Short mmCIF file of C-alpha atoms and ligand atoms in Angstrom, two decimals:
data_model
loop_
_atom_site.label_atom_id
_atom_site.label_comp_id
_atom_site.label_asym_id
_atom_site.label_seq_id
_atom_site.Cartn_x
_atom_site.Cartn_y
_atom_site.Cartn_z
CA MET A 1 -14.66 18.31 -3.16
CA LYS A 2 -12.42 15.49 -1.99
CA ILE A 3 -13.41 11.99 -3.16
CA GLY A 4 -11.72 8.77 -2.13
CA ILE A 5 -11.46 5.76 0.14
CA ASP A 6 -13.65 6.10 3.22
CA LYS A 7 -13.40 2.47 4.36
CA ILE A 8 -11.38 -0.56 3.27
CA GLY A 9 -11.29 -4.16 4.49
CA PHE A 10 -10.41 -7.64 3.28
CA PHE A 11 -11.45 -11.23 3.72
CA THR A 12 -9.56 -14.45 3.07
CA PRO A 13 -10.66 -18.06 3.64
CA HIS A 14 -9.73 -19.85 6.87
CA LEU A 15 -7.35 -22.35 5.24
CA TYR A 16 -3.76 -21.86 4.09
CA ILE A 17 -0.60 -23.76 3.21
CA ASP A 18 3.03 -23.09 4.07
CA MET A 19 5.11 -22.34 0.95
CA ASN A 20 8.19 -24.09 2.38
CA LYS A 21 6.15 -27.28 2.46
CA LEU A 22 4.75 -26.72 -1.05
CA ALA A 23 8.32 -26.21 -2.32
CA LEU A 24 9.47 -29.49 -0.76
CA ALA A 25 6.47 -31.31 -2.26
CA ARG A 26 7.32 -29.86 -5.69
CA LYS A 27 11.05 -30.68 -5.30
CA GLU A 28 12.06 -27.00 -5.39
CA GLU A 29 14.32 -25.15 -2.97
CA PRO A 30 12.08 -23.38 -0.39
CA GLU A 31 14.05 -20.14 -0.97
CA LYS A 32 12.84 -20.08 -4.56
CA TYR A 33 9.30 -19.68 -3.26
CA THR A 34 9.98 -17.52 -0.18
CA ILE A 35 12.72 -15.26 -1.65
CA GLY A 36 12.71 -15.73 -5.45
CA ILE A 37 8.90 -15.45 -5.67
CA GLY A 38 8.40 -13.83 -2.25
CA GLN A 39 5.50 -15.86 -0.87
CA ASP A 40 5.37 -17.40 2.64
CA GLU A 41 1.82 -18.76 2.77
CA MET A 42 -1.07 -19.23 0.35
CA ALA A 43 -4.79 -19.01 1.09
CA VAL A 44 -6.87 -22.00 -0.02
CA ALA A 45 -10.57 -21.55 -0.72
CA PRO A 46 -12.82 -24.40 0.45
CA ILE A 47 -15.67 -25.30 -1.89
CA THR A 48 -18.04 -23.29 0.36
CA GLN A 49 -16.29 -20.03 -0.62
CA ASP A 50 -16.65 -18.53 -4.09
CA PRO A 51 -15.99 -14.98 -5.36
CA VAL A 52 -19.44 -13.85 -4.16
CA THR A 53 -19.00 -15.12 -0.59
CA LEU A 54 -15.43 -13.83 -0.33
CA ALA A 55 -16.60 -10.36 -1.38
CA ALA A 56 -19.70 -10.42 0.82
CA ASN A 57 -17.62 -11.46 3.85
CA ALA A 58 -15.12 -8.65 3.17
CA ALA A 59 -17.89 -6.04 3.04
CA PHE A 60 -19.91 -7.57 5.91
CA ASN A 61 -16.95 -6.90 8.20
CA ILE A 62 -16.75 -3.16 7.53
CA LEU A 63 -20.20 -1.74 6.72
CA ASN A 64 -22.52 -0.14 9.31
CA ASP A 65 -26.16 0.94 8.97
CA ASP A 66 -25.24 4.45 7.81
CA ASP A 67 -23.12 3.01 4.99
CA LYS A 68 -25.98 0.70 3.99
CA LYS A 69 -28.37 3.65 3.77
CA ALA A 70 -25.95 5.69 1.65
CA ILE A 71 -24.65 3.01 -0.77
CA ASP A 72 -26.48 3.35 -4.08
CA PHE A 73 -23.90 1.76 -6.37
CA VAL A 74 -22.21 -1.64 -5.99
CA ILE A 75 -19.41 -2.47 -8.42
CA PHE A 76 -17.94 -5.98 -8.38
CA GLY A 77 -14.54 -6.43 -10.04
CA THR A 78 -13.59 -10.04 -10.72
CA GLU A 79 -11.99 -12.37 -13.22
CA THR A 80 -13.64 -15.39 -11.56
CA GLY A 81 -17.19 -14.57 -12.67
CA ILE A 82 -19.86 -17.16 -11.88
CA ASP A 83 -22.43 -16.21 -14.53
CA HIS A 84 -22.24 -14.82 -18.06
CA SER A 85 -25.29 -12.68 -17.44
CA LYS A 86 -26.16 -11.84 -13.84
CA SER A 87 -23.66 -9.69 -11.99
CA ALA A 88 -22.04 -11.00 -8.80
CA ALA A 89 -22.77 -7.58 -7.28
CA ILE A 90 -26.50 -8.38 -7.02
CA TYR A 91 -25.88 -11.42 -4.79
CA VAL A 92 -23.70 -9.32 -2.49
CA HIS A 93 -26.24 -6.48 -2.52
CA HIS A 94 -28.83 -8.99 -1.24
CA LEU A 95 -26.55 -10.77 1.26
CA LEU A 96 -25.63 -7.45 2.87
CA GLY A 97 -29.19 -6.12 2.95
CA LEU A 98 -28.43 -2.99 0.92
CA LYS A 99 -31.26 -0.70 -0.12
CA PRO A 100 -33.07 -1.48 -3.40
CA GLU A 101 -32.49 2.04 -4.79
CA ALA A 102 -29.05 1.11 -6.07
CA ARG A 103 -27.13 0.12 -9.19
CA SER A 104 -25.27 -3.21 -9.05
CA ILE A 105 -22.88 -4.22 -11.80
CA GLU A 106 -19.86 -6.42 -12.48
CA MET A 107 -16.71 -5.26 -14.27
CA LYS A 108 -13.99 -7.33 -15.89
CA GLN A 109 -10.48 -6.65 -17.08
CA ALA A 110 -8.28 -9.22 -15.35
CA CYS A 111 -6.65 -7.82 -12.18
CA TYR A 112 -7.37 -4.22 -13.24
CA ALA A 113 -11.20 -4.08 -12.88
CA ALA A 114 -11.33 -2.69 -9.33
CA THR A 115 -9.23 0.28 -10.44
CA ALA A 116 -11.68 0.99 -13.26
CA ALA A 117 -14.44 0.66 -10.65
CA ILE A 118 -12.77 3.28 -8.46
CA GLN A 119 -12.57 5.71 -11.37
CA LEU A 120 -16.25 5.11 -12.19
CA ALA A 121 -17.14 5.60 -8.53
CA LYS A 122 -15.29 8.94 -8.47
CA GLY A 123 -17.56 10.24 -11.22
CA HIS A 124 -20.66 8.94 -9.46
CA ILE A 125 -19.74 10.64 -6.19
CA ALA A 126 -18.91 13.90 -8.01
CA LEU A 127 -22.52 13.92 -9.29
CA ASN A 128 -24.09 12.48 -6.11
CA PRO A 129 -21.97 13.72 -3.19
CA ASP A 130 -24.27 12.31 -0.50
CA SER A 131 -24.10 8.77 -1.76
CA LYS A 132 -21.46 6.08 -1.29
CA VAL A 133 -20.17 3.42 -3.68
CA LEU A 134 -19.24 -0.10 -2.56
CA ILE A 135 -16.44 -1.64 -4.60
CA LEU A 136 -15.71 -5.35 -4.33
CA ALA A 137 -12.57 -6.95 -5.73
CA SER A 138 -12.76 -10.72 -5.36
CA ASP A 139 -11.01 -13.69 -6.96
CA ILE A 140 -9.70 -17.20 -6.57
CA ALA A 141 -6.40 -17.54 -8.46
CA ARG A 142 -5.98 -21.01 -9.98
CA TYR A 143 -3.17 -22.17 -12.28
CA GLY A 144 -3.20 -25.90 -11.51
CA LEU A 145 -1.28 -28.37 -9.38
CA ASN A 146 2.36 -28.84 -10.35
CA THR A 147 2.41 -25.84 -12.71
CA PRO A 148 4.92 -22.92 -12.53
CA GLY A 149 2.01 -20.63 -11.64
CA GLU A 150 0.91 -22.78 -8.68
CA VAL A 151 3.10 -20.84 -6.27
CA THR A 152 1.29 -17.63 -7.29
CA GLN A 153 -2.25 -18.79 -6.45
CA GLY A 154 -4.40 -17.42 -3.61
CA ALA A 155 -7.95 -16.44 -2.65
CA GLY A 156 -9.56 -13.39 -1.11
CA ALA A 157 -11.45 -10.17 -1.54
CA VAL A 158 -11.15 -6.49 -0.72
CA ALA A 159 -14.17 -4.23 -0.06
CA ILE A 160 -13.79 -0.47 -0.47
CA VAL A 161 -16.27 2.32 0.26
CA ILE A 162 -15.78 5.41 -1.93
CA SER A 163 -17.35 8.66 -0.72
CA ALA A 164 -17.00 12.42 -0.56
CA ASN A 165 -14.80 13.71 2.27
CA PRO A 166 -13.18 10.28 2.68
CA ARG A 167 -11.61 9.42 6.02
CA ILE A 168 -8.70 7.33 4.72
CA MET A 169 -7.37 8.51 1.36
CA ALA A 170 -8.41 11.30 -1.03
CA LEU A 171 -7.79 10.35 -4.65
CA GLU A 172 -5.89 12.87 -6.75
CA GLU A 173 -7.24 13.92 -10.14
CA THR A 174 -4.55 12.71 -12.49
CA SER A 175 -4.28 9.10 -13.48
CA THR A 176 -2.49 7.68 -16.50
CA TYR A 177 -3.44 4.50 -18.29
CA GLN A 178 -2.60 2.28 -21.21
CA THR A 179 -4.17 -0.58 -23.19
CA ASP A 180 -2.45 -3.07 -25.49
CA ASP A 181 -3.87 -6.30 -26.95
CA ILE A 182 -1.46 -8.98 -25.68
CA MET A 183 -1.78 -12.61 -24.56
CA ASP A 184 0.30 -12.76 -21.40
CA PHE A 185 -2.39 -14.33 -19.19
CA TRP A 186 -5.99 -15.22 -19.94
CA ARG A 187 -8.74 -17.58 -18.83
CA PRO A 188 -10.99 -18.93 -21.62
CA VAL A 189 -14.60 -19.48 -20.55
CA TYR A 190 -14.18 -23.28 -20.74
CA SER A 191 -11.23 -23.34 -18.33
CA ASP A 192 -11.21 -22.86 -14.57
CA THR A 193 -7.43 -22.47 -14.56
CA ALA A 194 -5.49 -19.67 -16.23
CA TYR A 195 -3.33 -19.86 -19.34
CA VAL A 196 -0.18 -17.84 -18.89
CA ASP A 197 3.13 -17.01 -20.51
CA GLY A 198 4.87 -16.33 -17.20
CA LYS A 199 8.09 -14.64 -18.31
CA TYR A 200 6.30 -12.54 -20.95
CA SER A 201 3.71 -11.44 -18.35
CA ASN A 202 6.54 -10.24 -16.09
CA GLU A 203 8.07 -8.24 -18.95
CA LYS A 204 4.75 -6.67 -19.92
CA TYR A 205 3.95 -5.76 -16.32
CA ILE A 206 7.21 -3.82 -16.13
CA SER A 207 6.82 -2.17 -19.52
CA PHE A 208 3.26 -1.03 -18.67
CA PHE A 209 4.53 0.33 -15.35
CA SER A 210 7.28 2.22 -17.10
CA SER A 211 4.85 3.79 -19.63
CA VAL A 212 2.18 4.92 -17.18
CA TRP A 213 4.74 6.12 -14.60
CA ASN A 214 6.57 8.24 -17.20
CA THR A 215 3.32 9.70 -18.51
CA TYR A 216 2.19 10.46 -14.95
CA LYS A 217 5.42 12.36 -14.27
CA GLU A 218 5.08 14.34 -17.50
CA LYS A 219 1.45 15.23 -16.79
CA THR A 220 1.90 16.21 -13.13
CA GLY A 221 5.51 17.36 -12.83
CA LEU A 222 5.80 15.10 -9.78
CA GLY A 223 8.74 12.74 -9.22
CA LEU A 224 9.87 9.95 -6.93
CA SER A 225 10.59 12.24 -3.97
CA ASP A 226 6.95 13.42 -3.96
CA PHE A 227 5.79 9.93 -2.99
CA GLU A 228 5.99 8.61 0.54
CA ALA A 229 5.27 5.09 -0.71
CA LEU A 230 4.32 3.17 -3.85
CA CYS A 231 1.93 0.21 -3.93
CA TYR A 232 1.82 -2.32 -6.74
CA HIS A 233 -0.48 -4.98 -8.07
CA LEU A 234 1.16 -8.04 -6.50
CA PRO A 235 0.66 -11.33 -8.38
CA TYR A 236 3.57 -12.38 -6.12
CA THR A 237 5.53 -10.04 -3.92
CA LYS A 238 8.79 -10.07 -5.90
CA MET A 239 6.94 -8.66 -8.96
CA GLY A 240 6.37 -5.18 -7.55
CA LEU A 241 9.96 -5.04 -6.34
CA LYS A 242 11.18 -5.77 -9.86
CA ALA A 243 9.16 -2.77 -11.09
CA LEU A 244 10.26 -0.53 -8.22
CA ARG A 245 13.92 -1.32 -8.95
CA THR A 246 13.55 0.11 -12.46
CA ILE A 247 12.97 3.62 -11.05
CA TYR A 248 15.30 3.63 -8.01
CA ASP A 249 17.87 5.82 -9.67
CA GLU A 250 15.39 8.64 -10.24
CA GLY A 251 15.56 9.64 -6.56
CA THR A 252 18.06 10.19 -3.78
CA GLU A 253 19.48 7.45 -1.54
CA ALA A 254 16.92 8.51 1.11
CA ASP A 255 14.05 8.12 -1.40
CA LYS A 256 15.27 4.65 -2.28
CA GLU A 257 15.54 3.56 1.37
CA ARG A 258 12.09 4.92 2.21
CA LEU A 259 10.39 3.38 -0.82
CA VAL A 260 12.01 -0.03 -0.31
CA ASP A 261 11.15 -0.02 3.37
CA TYR A 262 7.49 0.84 2.73
CA TYR A 263 7.42 -1.59 -0.18
CA GLN A 264 8.33 -4.43 2.20
CA THR A 265 5.55 -3.29 4.54
CA SER A 266 3.09 -3.19 1.64
CA THR A 267 3.72 -6.88 0.91
CA THR A 268 2.96 -8.18 4.44
CA TYR A 269 -0.58 -9.46 3.81
CA ASN A 270 0.07 -10.52 0.22
CA ARG A 271 2.99 -12.72 1.37
CA ARG A 272 0.50 -14.61 3.54
CA ILE A 273 -2.49 -14.77 1.18
CA GLY A 274 -1.06 -14.99 -2.33
CA ASN A 275 -2.49 -13.55 -5.51
CA ILE A 276 -6.10 -12.41 -5.21
CA TYR A 277 -6.00 -10.94 -8.71
CA THR A 278 -8.41 -7.95 -8.73
CA GLY A 279 -7.92 -7.20 -5.04
CA SER A 280 -4.13 -7.65 -4.88
CA LEU A 281 -3.18 -3.98 -5.27
CA TYR A 282 -5.68 -2.99 -2.59
CA LEU A 283 -4.55 -5.77 -0.25
CA SER A 284 -1.08 -4.30 -0.61
CA LEU A 285 -2.42 -0.82 0.21
CA LEU A 286 -4.08 -2.30 3.31
CA SER A 287 -0.80 -3.93 4.39
CA LEU A 288 0.95 -0.60 4.08
CA LEU A 289 -1.67 1.43 5.94
CA GLU A 290 -2.27 -1.11 8.70
CA GLN A 291 1.25 -2.32 9.37
CA LYS A 292 3.13 0.97 9.70
CA PRO A 293 1.95 4.51 10.56
CA LEU A 294 2.57 7.05 7.81
CA LYS A 295 2.33 10.83 8.15
CA ASP A 296 -1.08 12.38 7.45
CA GLY A 297 -0.90 14.10 4.08
CA SER A 298 1.50 11.51 2.62
CA ARG A 299 1.12 10.87 -1.09
CA ILE A 300 0.78 7.17 -2.02
CA GLY A 301 1.23 6.03 -5.64
CA LEU A 302 -0.68 3.01 -6.93
CA PHE A 303 0.13 0.87 -9.97
CA SER A 304 -2.66 -1.34 -11.25
CA TYR A 305 -2.08 -4.02 -13.90
CA GLY A 306 -4.52 -6.43 -15.52
CA SER A 307 -3.17 -8.88 -18.07
CA GLY A 308 -4.43 -8.70 -21.57
CA ALA A 309 -3.61 -5.84 -20.80
CA VAL A 310 -4.47 -2.55 -19.10
CA GLY A 311 -2.21 -0.63 -16.71
CA GLU A 312 -2.88 2.52 -14.68
CA PHE A 313 -0.94 4.74 -12.28
CA PHE A 314 -2.79 7.03 -9.88
CA SER A 315 -2.30 8.51 -6.44
CA GLY A 316 -3.97 9.48 -3.19
CA ILE A 317 -3.32 11.61 -0.13
CA LEU A 318 -3.68 10.14 3.37
CA GLN A 319 -6.27 11.99 5.43
CA PRO A 320 -5.90 13.23 9.05
CA ASP A 321 -6.12 10.39 11.60
CA TYR A 322 -6.75 7.86 8.82
CA ARG A 323 -5.50 5.00 11.02
CA GLU A 324 -8.48 5.41 13.36
CA HIS A 325 -10.77 4.33 10.52
CA LEU A 326 -8.96 1.10 9.62
CA PHE A 327 -10.03 -2.38 10.82
CA ILE A 328 -6.63 -3.58 11.98
CA ASP A 329 -7.89 -5.69 14.90
CA LYS A 330 -10.47 -7.49 12.76
CA HIS A 331 -7.84 -8.30 10.16
CA MET A 332 -5.37 -9.57 12.77
CA GLU A 333 -8.14 -11.82 14.18
CA LEU A 334 -8.81 -13.16 10.68
CA PHE A 335 -5.16 -14.15 10.25
CA ALA A 336 -4.93 -15.58 13.77
CA ALA A 337 -7.96 -17.82 13.23
CA ARG A 338 -6.63 -19.41 10.06
CA GLN A 339 -5.76 -23.12 9.99
CA GLU A 340 -2.78 -24.57 8.18
CA ILE A 341 -3.53 -27.61 6.04
CA SER A 342 -1.10 -30.18 4.60
CA ILE A 343 -0.15 -30.26 0.91
CA PRO A 344 -2.23 -33.45 0.28
CA GLU A 345 -5.23 -31.76 1.95
CA TYR A 346 -4.75 -28.69 -0.26
CA GLU A 347 -4.52 -30.88 -3.38
CA LYS A 348 -7.77 -32.61 -2.43
CA ILE A 349 -9.55 -29.27 -1.93
CA PHE A 350 -8.10 -27.94 -5.20
CA GLU A 351 -9.62 -30.84 -7.12
CA GLU A 352 -13.01 -30.56 -5.43
CA VAL A 353 -14.85 -28.30 -7.87
CA LEU A 354 -18.50 -27.42 -8.42
CA PRO A 355 -20.37 -29.48 -11.05
CA VAL A 356 -20.50 -27.98 -14.54
CA ASP A 357 -23.20 -30.33 -15.88
CA GLY A 358 -26.10 -28.52 -14.25
CA SER A 359 -26.57 -30.99 -11.41
CA SER A 360 -27.60 -29.84 -7.93
CA LEU A 361 -25.69 -30.40 -4.72
CA ASP A 362 -25.74 -29.54 -1.02
CA LEU A 363 -22.57 -28.40 0.68
CA ASP A 364 -21.66 -28.79 4.35
CA VAL A 365 -21.13 -25.24 5.61
CA THR A 366 -20.58 -26.26 9.25
CA LYS A 367 -16.82 -26.65 8.74
CA ASP A 368 -16.47 -23.15 7.25
CA PRO A 369 -16.31 -20.46 9.98
CA ALA A 370 -17.06 -17.63 7.52
CA PRO A 371 -20.43 -15.93 8.15
CA ILE A 372 -21.39 -16.01 4.47
CA CYS A 373 -21.03 -19.32 2.62
CA LEU A 374 -22.09 -21.15 -0.52
CA ALA A 375 -24.51 -23.82 0.67
CA GLY A 376 -25.03 -25.58 -2.64
CA ILE A 377 -26.57 -25.39 -6.10
CA LYS A 378 -30.23 -26.03 -6.82
CA ASP A 379 -31.98 -25.77 -10.20
CA HIS A 380 -28.85 -24.07 -11.65
CA MET A 381 -28.92 -21.41 -8.90
CA ARG A 382 -26.17 -20.95 -6.32
CA GLN A 383 -27.57 -21.03 -2.79
CA TYR A 384 -25.93 -18.57 -0.40
CA ILE A 385 -26.41 -18.26 3.34
CA ASN A 386 -25.48 -15.66 5.91
CA LYS A 387 -25.14 -17.47 9.26
CA LYS A 388 -25.18 -14.21 11.28
N1 CAA B 1 16.77 -18.92 -3.89
C1 CAA B 1 16.36 -17.66 -4.20
N2 CAA B 1 15.80 -17.33 -5.40
C2 CAA B 1 15.61 -18.33 -6.29
C3 CAA B 1 16.01 -19.66 -6.03
C4 CAA B 1 16.61 -19.94 -4.76
N3 CAA B 1 16.99 -21.17 -4.43
N4 CAA B 1 15.69 -20.40 -7.11
C5 CAA B 1 15.13 -19.56 -8.04
N5 CAA B 1 15.09 -18.32 -7.52
C6 CAA B 1 14.56 -17.09 -8.15
C7 CAA B 1 14.89 -16.95 -9.62
O1 CAA B 1 16.20 -16.44 -9.79
C8 CAA B 1 13.80 -15.99 -10.07
O2 CAA B 1 14.15 -14.69 -9.65
P1 CAA B 1 14.02 -13.45 -10.69
O3 CAA B 1 12.59 -13.49 -11.21
O4 CAA B 1 14.30 -12.25 -9.86
O5 CAA B 1 14.99 -13.71 -11.77
C9 CAA B 1 12.61 -16.40 -9.21
O6 CAA B 1 13.13 -17.20 -8.15
C10 CAA B 1 11.58 -17.23 -9.97
O7 CAA B 1 12.26 -18.29 -10.58
P2 CAA B 1 11.87 -18.74 -12.06
O8 CAA B 1 11.81 -17.56 -12.96
O9 CAA B 1 12.75 -19.87 -12.43
O10 CAA B 1 10.39 -19.27 -11.76
P3 CAA B 1 9.38 -20.01 -12.68
O11 CAA B 1 9.89 -20.16 -14.07
O12 CAA B 1 9.01 -21.26 -11.97
O13 CAA B 1 8.09 -19.05 -12.76
C11 CAA B 1 6.60 -17.21 -12.62
C12 CAA B 1 7.88 -17.87 -12.06
C13 CAA B 1 6.84 -16.82 -14.10
C14 CAA B 1 6.27 -15.97 -11.82
C15 CAA B 1 5.42 -18.24 -12.52
O14 CAA B 1 5.16 -18.51 -11.17
C16 CAA B 1 4.14 -17.79 -13.20
O15 CAA B 1 3.96 -18.00 -14.39
N6 CAA B 1 3.19 -17.15 -12.43
C17 CAA B 1 1.92 -16.66 -12.97
C18 CAA B 1 2.07 -15.43 -13.84
C19 CAA B 1 2.34 -14.16 -13.07
O16 CAA B 1 2.13 -14.06 -11.86
N7 CAA B 1 2.83 -13.13 -13.80
C20 CAA B 1 3.05 -11.82 -13.19
C21 CAA B 1 2.79 -10.70 -14.15
S1 CAA B 1 1.14 -10.84 -14.84
C22 CAA B 1 0.12 -10.14 -13.67
O17 CAA B 1 0.56 -9.44 -12.81
C23 CAA B 1 -1.36 -10.42 -13.74
C24 CAA B 1 -1.66 -11.50 -12.78
O18 CAA B 1 -1.99 -11.26 -11.61
C25 CAA B 1 -1.59 -12.89 -13.24
#
């Protein structure tokens, strides 16, 4: 039985900044940000969007009544959790009106959790072929104003439906993975911005890629020429290119040209949204699938990396007419409706954070065009609304 991605969509807040303008404000050359880092724009989350609303909006856009009847497992991958105890998946389960006969859990391992969720979902579908699993990958990446990581922030979520006989991509059986206890990037519970050793994190990303890629080749006997395209976790779009360059020489000149060309395509959305941590790899997959037609039956390789750290390489095969089941128009509308804000406006929004002393507040959701918003906090409980 084939198991894999039946539906996939993303959501990003309606506000963004231009990286040329951020570079000028930070007294850097714009090319450092647009070429050296590879980011053109960065999504900015207003206070009325949190990881729950981003994820719920992503799923709201793609699910129909049949999906809602079949989904009996919701897995929420995030490193921007809002509660030590209650899973963010339960809020989304409620906001989407999913059936009560379901499991809803949250998973954490930095940017890697959604990949673990996919592997868990595969097992669930193997045992329950008539059901569907909803996977949510949602984060707001925050390093701080005037920090080296600032240029690699972003906000957004990806929603994925995993099922039997998937219409977009069937996942292959082999995946290779690795864990090592390192401190390249982490976010202590008392901090709403990340701690990071930037250069070390780049090195570890590449060394994890090298390990899992080599093990994958040994296990499967496949090589570079067997892949039509490779997608990477993209904390910033130059990062995946650095990893891809380490394996160029394993293929022919034609392999290299094809992989670089598709790599550029796979960065289209990420260049405009920034790092969405858990969802970044899947946003890159969406860019690839939506921005350029690939042949049915193409094999796509995916490299997932979550600091701390866990890495995984796995692959999928594109299904016949997969493009008919994408939401390209909806995603283009989402981009077209975004509003650019100035750097001072972004800085003001960045500093506007939710209270951490237990006080209540009401938020004005009229300025946020997203259907699902955070309307405030009352008695220590986040108040969510669905305007539609
Ligand atoms: N024109 C073109 N390129 C330029 C340039 C110019 N005028 N000026 C500089 N550059 C290039 C540099 O040569 C460099 O290129 P290479 O990396 O190819 O050598 C690039 O721009 C970046 O320059 P710096 O290395 O000087 O940048 P920096 O010290 O300010 O920091 C960073 C860059 C380390 C990525 C930092 O933004 C950071 O710490 N980000 C957060 C951590 C991160 O994203 N790590 C990625 C791996 S960890 C992970 O993947 C998990 C996760 O999501 C966090």
